[in-house]
């Protein structure tokens, strides 16, 4: 009789373990889906920020051309400024090309990880080019203003310096925020793929 009870208890425990295992498997799947959705949202935000940057640069081409022409700056300065904006737009597109937020929901996470790493590398390369360029461009901007000799030119130079400092601070903050988001995504991918 004890033997029968033990067998029944073992069978019942076995069934309970199977139910518990099923629940754990479902919970793991749900957790993975939640993590993938969170990563998708982060990539979507990165894309939206890139679109905003591209739109600002796109708006900057006609606006700066008009303002700098109005300020009687050299045509070469205006052309170089417009070319820089155009390069920034194309480079932003190239940096984010191929990385789709929906890939995080059902795509291969290793591929997504590679694309995010590529994006981070391209962003760093852009900084190595753009910071020295902007410093040289800004010096050229001040030179162009100083050729005009006038209180208005000096006021524009001071405004340019203040705007440059504020723009630099905002740019650094955006860059760090982008790096943090992409690093979080990479860590979450690593966590999911190491199971």
mmCIF file of C-alpha atoms in Angstrom:
data_model
loop_
_atom_site.group_PDB
_atom_site.id
_atom_site.type_symbol
_atom_site.label_atom_id
_atom_site.label_comp_id
_atom_site.label_asym_id
_atom_site.label_seq_id
_atom_site.Cartn_x
_atom_site.Cartn_y
_atom_site.Cartn_z
ATOM 1 C CA UNK A 1 0.000 0.000 0.000
ATOM 2 C CA UNK A 2 2.818 2.345 0.826
ATOM 3 C CA UNK A 3 4.324 1.474 -2.483
ATOM 4 C CA UNK A 4 1.147 2.499 -4.343
ATOM 5 C CA UNK A 5 0.967 5.783 -2.444
ATOM 6 C CA UNK A 6 4.593 6.512 -3.235
ATOM 7 C CA UNK A 7 4.021 5.817 -6.923
ATOM 8 C CA UNK A 8 0.957 8.060 -6.956
ATOM 9 C CA UNK A 9 2.869 10.818 -5.157
ATOM 10 C CA UNK A 10 5.739 10.489 -7.615
ATOM 11 C CA UNK A 11 3.347 10.687 -10.568
ATOM 12 C CA UNK A 12 1.654 13.738 -9.072
ATOM 13 C CA UNK A 13 5.027 15.406 -8.421
ATOM 14 C CA UNK A 14 6.070 14.597 -11.970
ATOM 15 C CA UNK A 15 2.953 16.294 -13.349
ATOM 16 C CA UNK A 16 3.483 19.310 -11.104
ATOM 17 C CA UNK A 17 7.086 19.612 -12.321
ATOM 18 C CA UNK A 18 5.913 19.477 -15.932
ATOM 19 C CA UNK A 19 3.349 22.210 -15.264
ATOM 20 C CA UNK A 20 6.009 24.300 -13.520
ATOM 21 C CA UNK A 21 8.444 23.754 -16.406
ATOM 22 C CA UNK A 22 5.776 24.835 -18.920
ATOM 23 C CA UNK A 23 5.103 27.974 -16.877
ATOM 24 C CA UNK A 24 8.817 28.783 -16.709
ATOM 25 C CA UNK A 25 9.196 28.245 -20.452
ATOM 26 C CA UNK A 26 6.261 30.569 -21.138
ATOM 27 C CA UNK A 27 7.681 33.166 -18.736
ATOM 28 C CA UNK A 28 11.068 32.970 -20.457
ATOM 29 C CA UNK A 29 9.405 33.507 -23.836
ATOM 30 C CA UNK A 30 7.421 36.467 -22.488
ATOM 31 C CA UNK A 31 10.564 37.987 -20.918
ATOM 32 C CA UNK A 32 12.437 37.609 -24.196
ATOM 33 C CA UNK A 33 9.561 39.251 -26.074
ATOM 34 C CA UNK A 34 9.498 42.137 -23.581
ATOM 35 C CA UNK A 35 13.273 42.629 -23.909
ATOM 36 C CA UNK A 36 13.028 42.560 -27.695
ATOM 37 C CA UNK A 37 10.237 45.156 -27.593
ATOM 38 C CA UNK A 38 12.289 47.394 -25.281
ATOM 39 C CA UNK A 39 15.269 47.119 -27.644
ATOM 40 C CA UNK A 40 13.006 47.868 -30.619
ATOM 41 C CA UNK A 41 11.776 51.019 -28.888
ATOM 42 C CA UNK A 42 15.367 52.151 -28.267
ATOM 43 C CA UNK A 43 16.338 51.598 -31.901
ATOM 44 C CA UNK A 44 13.208 53.488 -32.989
ATOM 45 C CA UNK A 45 14.279 56.423 -30.805
ATOM 46 C CA UNK A 46 17.775 56.332 -32.300
ATOM 47 C CA UNK A 47 16.229 56.458 -35.780
ATOM 48 C CA UNK A 48 13.936 59.349 -34.845
ATOM 49 C CA UNK A 49 16.896 61.323 -33.494
ATOM 50 C CA UNK A 50 18.806 60.640 -36.720
ATOM 51 C CA UNK A 51 15.836 61.848 -38.775
ATOM 52 C CA UNK A 52 15.682 65.054 -36.728
ATOM 53 C CA UNK A 53 19.413 65.640 -37.302
ATOM 54 C CA UNK A 54 19.034 65.021 -41.035
ATOM 55 C CA UNK A 55 16.038 67.390 -41.208
ATOM 56 C CA UNK A 56 17.949 70.120 -39.370
ATOM 57 C CA UNK A 57 20.848 69.708 -41.803
ATOM 58 C CA UNK A 58 18.436 69.702 -44.749
ATOM 59 C CA UNK A 59 16.837 72.905 -43.470
ATOM 60 C CA UNK A 60 20.316 74.330 -42.810
ATOM 61 C CA UNK A 61 21.316 74.230 -46.483
ATOM 62 C CA UNK A 62 18.851 76.849 -47.799
ATOM 63 C CA UNK A 63 18.757 78.776 -44.520
ATOM 64 C CA UNK A 64 22.530 79.171 -44.155
ATOM 65 C CA UNK A 65 22.874 79.928 -47.854
ATOM 66 C CA UNK A 66 20.339 82.740 -47.500
ATOM 67 C CA UNK A 67 21.719 84.116 -44.203
ATOM 68 C CA UNK A 68 25.372 83.957 -45.222
ATOM 69 C CA UNK A 69 24.576 85.553 -48.605
ATOM 70 C CA UNK A 70 22.709 88.298 -46.780
ATOM 71 C CA UNK A 71 25.758 88.782 -44.543
ATOM 72 C CA UNK A 72 28.002 89.088 -47.666
ATOM 73 C CA UNK A 73 30.161 86.095 -46.825
ATOM 74 C CA UNK A 74 32.278 84.547 -49.549
ATOM 75 C CA UNK A 75 30.676 82.122 -51.971
ATOM 76 C CA UNK A 76 33.332 79.527 -51.171
ATOM 77 C CA UNK A 77 32.379 79.651 -47.483
ATOM 78 C CA UNK A 78 28.703 79.190 -48.349
ATOM 79 C CA UNK A 79 29.437 76.292 -50.719
ATOM 80 C CA UNK A 80 31.655 74.518 -48.168
ATOM 81 C CA UNK A 81 28.931 74.941 -45.519
ATOM 82 C CA UNK A 82 26.281 73.494 -47.831
ATOM 83 C CA UNK A 83 28.531 70.581 -48.798
ATOM 84 C CA UNK A 84 29.145 69.804 -45.113
ATOM 85 C CA UNK A 85 25.394 69.708 -44.458
ATOM 86 C CA UNK A 86 24.865 67.442 -47.482
ATOM 87 C CA UNK A 87 27.633 65.103 -46.316
ATOM 88 C CA UNK A 88 26.082 65.021 -42.825
ATOM 89 C CA UNK A 89 22.717 63.994 -44.286
ATOM 90 C CA UNK A 90 24.206 61.232 -46.439
ATOM 91 C CA UNK A 91 26.447 59.993 -43.616
ATOM 92 C CA UNK A 92 23.495 59.869 -41.200
ATOM 93 C CA UNK A 93 21.590 57.768 -43.732
ATOM 94 C CA UNK A 94 24.567 55.422 -44.229
ATOM 95 C CA UNK A 95 25.092 55.106 -40.463
ATOM 96 C CA UNK A 96 21.533 53.917 -39.847
ATOM 97 C CA UNK A 97 21.064 52.000 -43.107
ATOM 98 C CA UNK A 98 20.175 48.348 -42.656
ATOM 99 C CA UNK A 99 19.297 48.648 -38.971
ATOM 100 C CA UNK A 100 15.561 48.129 -38.674
ATOM 101 C CA UNK A 101 13.750 48.343 -35.365
ATOM 102 C CA UNK A 102 11.417 45.470 -36.343
ATOM 103 C CA UNK A 103 14.426 43.162 -36.734
ATOM 104 C CA UNK A 104 14.626 43.168 -32.956
ATOM 105 C CA UNK A 105 11.188 41.594 -32.630
ATOM 106 C CA UNK A 106 11.787 38.520 -34.727
ATOM 107 C CA UNK A 107 15.151 38.868 -36.432
ATOM 108 C CA UNK A 108 18.550 37.373 -35.835
ATOM 109 C CA UNK A 109 19.959 39.179 -32.793
ATOM 110 C CA UNK A 110 23.566 38.468 -33.785
ATOM 111 C CA UNK A 111 23.020 40.340 -37.068
ATOM 112 C CA UNK A 112 21.325 43.206 -35.231
ATOM 113 C CA UNK A 113 24.254 43.323 -32.807
ATOM 114 C CA UNK A 114 26.658 43.583 -35.749
ATOM 115 C CA UNK A 115 24.606 46.431 -37.280
ATOM 116 C CA UNK A 116 24.500 48.363 -34.002
ATOM 117 C CA UNK A 117 28.242 47.913 -33.543
ATOM 118 C CA UNK A 118 28.738 49.188 -37.103
ATOM 119 C CA UNK A 119 26.519 52.193 -36.362
ATOM 120 C CA UNK A 120 28.544 52.993 -33.227
ATOM 121 C CA UNK A 121 31.793 52.749 -35.182
ATOM 122 C CA UNK A 122 30.488 55.070 -37.920
ATOM 123 C CA UNK A 123 29.272 57.589 -35.332
ATOM 124 C CA UNK A 124 32.755 57.658 -33.777
ATOM 125 C CA UNK A 125 34.355 58.081 -37.202
ATOM 126 C CA UNK A 126 32.003 61.001 -37.917
ATOM 127 C CA UNK A 127 33.162 62.729 -34.737
ATOM 128 C CA UNK A 128 36.821 62.322 -35.703
ATOM 129 C CA UNK A 129 36.027 64.102 -38.977
ATOM 130 C CA UNK A 130 33.374 66.614 -37.949
ATOM 131 C CA UNK A 131 34.947 68.118 -34.822
ATOM 132 C CA UNK A 132 38.163 69.264 -36.544
ATOM 133 C CA UNK A 133 36.098 70.390 -39.543
ATOM 134 C CA UNK A 134 33.726 72.442 -37.383
ATOM 135 C CA UNK A 135 36.621 74.049 -35.520
ATOM 136 C CA UNK A 136 38.213 75.087 -38.838
ATOM 137 C CA UNK A 137 34.830 76.130 -40.238
ATOM 138 C CA UNK A 138 34.101 78.223 -37.147
ATOM 139 C CA UNK A 139 37.476 79.982 -37.393
ATOM 140 C CA UNK A 140 36.672 80.694 -41.047
ATOM 141 C CA UNK A 141 33.223 82.001 -40.001
ATOM 142 C CA UNK A 142 34.826 84.442 -37.533
ATOM 143 C CA UNK A 143 37.355 85.487 -40.197
ATOM 144 C CA UNK A 144 34.546 86.160 -42.678
ATOM 145 C CA UNK A 145 32.739 88.281 -40.088
ATOM 146 C CA UNK A 146 35.835 90.236 -39.106
ATOM 147 C CA UNK A 147 36.460 91.203 -42.744
ATOM 148 C CA UNK A 148 33.276 93.231 -42.584
ATOM 149 C CA UNK A 149 34.455 95.625 -39.823
ATOM 150 C CA UNK A 150 31.469 96.753 -37.899
ATOM 151 C CA UNK A 151 29.614 96.466 -34.638
ATOM 152 C CA UNK A 152 27.075 94.183 -36.280
ATOM 153 C CA UNK A 153 29.848 91.807 -37.365
ATOM 154 C CA UNK A 154 31.302 91.729 -33.847
ATOM 155 C CA UNK A 155 27.836 91.061 -32.424
ATOM 156 C CA UNK A 156 27.386 88.211 -34.899
ATOM 157 C CA UNK A 157 30.795 86.827 -33.903
ATOM 158 C CA UNK A 158 29.856 86.881 -30.217
ATOM 159 C CA UNK A 159 26.500 85.293 -31.037
ATOM 160 C CA UNK A 160 28.313 82.666 -33.110
ATOM 161 C CA UNK A 161 30.636 81.818 -30.221
ATOM 162 C CA UNK A 162 27.732 81.517 -27.759
ATOM 163 C CA UNK A 163 25.718 79.472 -30.265
ATOM 164 C CA UNK A 164 28.745 77.278 -30.982
ATOM 165 C CA UNK A 165 29.274 76.539 -27.291
ATOM 166 C CA UNK A 166 25.572 75.767 -26.741
ATOM 167 C CA UNK A 167 25.473 73.641 -29.904
ATOM 168 C CA UNK A 168 28.602 71.778 -28.799
ATOM 169 C CA UNK A 169 27.114 71.000 -25.395
ATOM 170 C CA UNK A 170 23.848 69.794 -26.947
ATOM 171 C CA UNK A 171 25.788 67.702 -29.474
ATOM 172 C CA UNK A 172 27.888 66.052 -26.755
ATOM 173 C CA UNK A 173 24.773 65.287 -24.708
ATOM 174 C CA UNK A 174 22.981 63.774 -27.734
ATOM 175 C CA UNK A 175 26.059 61.727 -28.658
ATOM 176 C CA UNK A 176 26.399 60.332 -25.128
ATOM 177 C CA UNK A 177 22.684 59.538 -24.978
ATOM 178 C CA UNK A 178 22.891 57.710 -28.302
ATOM 179 C CA UNK A 179 25.956 55.757 -27.172
ATOM 180 C CA UNK A 180 24.235 54.785 -23.930
ATOM 181 C CA UNK A 181 21.120 53.532 -25.752
ATOM 182 C CA UNK A 182 23.105 51.518 -28.261
ATOM 183 C CA UNK A 183 25.271 50.032 -25.492
ATOM 184 C CA UNK A 184 22.141 49.022 -23.549
ATOM 185 C CA UNK A 185 20.801 47.303 -26.662
ATOM 186 C CA UNK A 186 24.071 45.422 -27.156
ATOM 187 C CA UNK A 187 24.077 44.285 -23.523
ATOM 188 C CA UNK A 188 20.478 43.080 -23.790
ATOM 189 C CA UNK A 189 21.284 41.179 -26.982
ATOM 190 C CA UNK A 190 24.269 39.591 -25.250
ATOM 191 C CA UNK A 191 22.051 38.571 -22.335
ATOM 192 C CA UNK A 192 19.476 36.986 -24.653
ATOM 193 C CA UNK A 193 21.975 35.187 -26.877
ATOM 194 C CA UNK A 194 24.079 33.806 -24.014
ATOM 195 C CA UNK A 195 21.202 31.679 -22.652
#
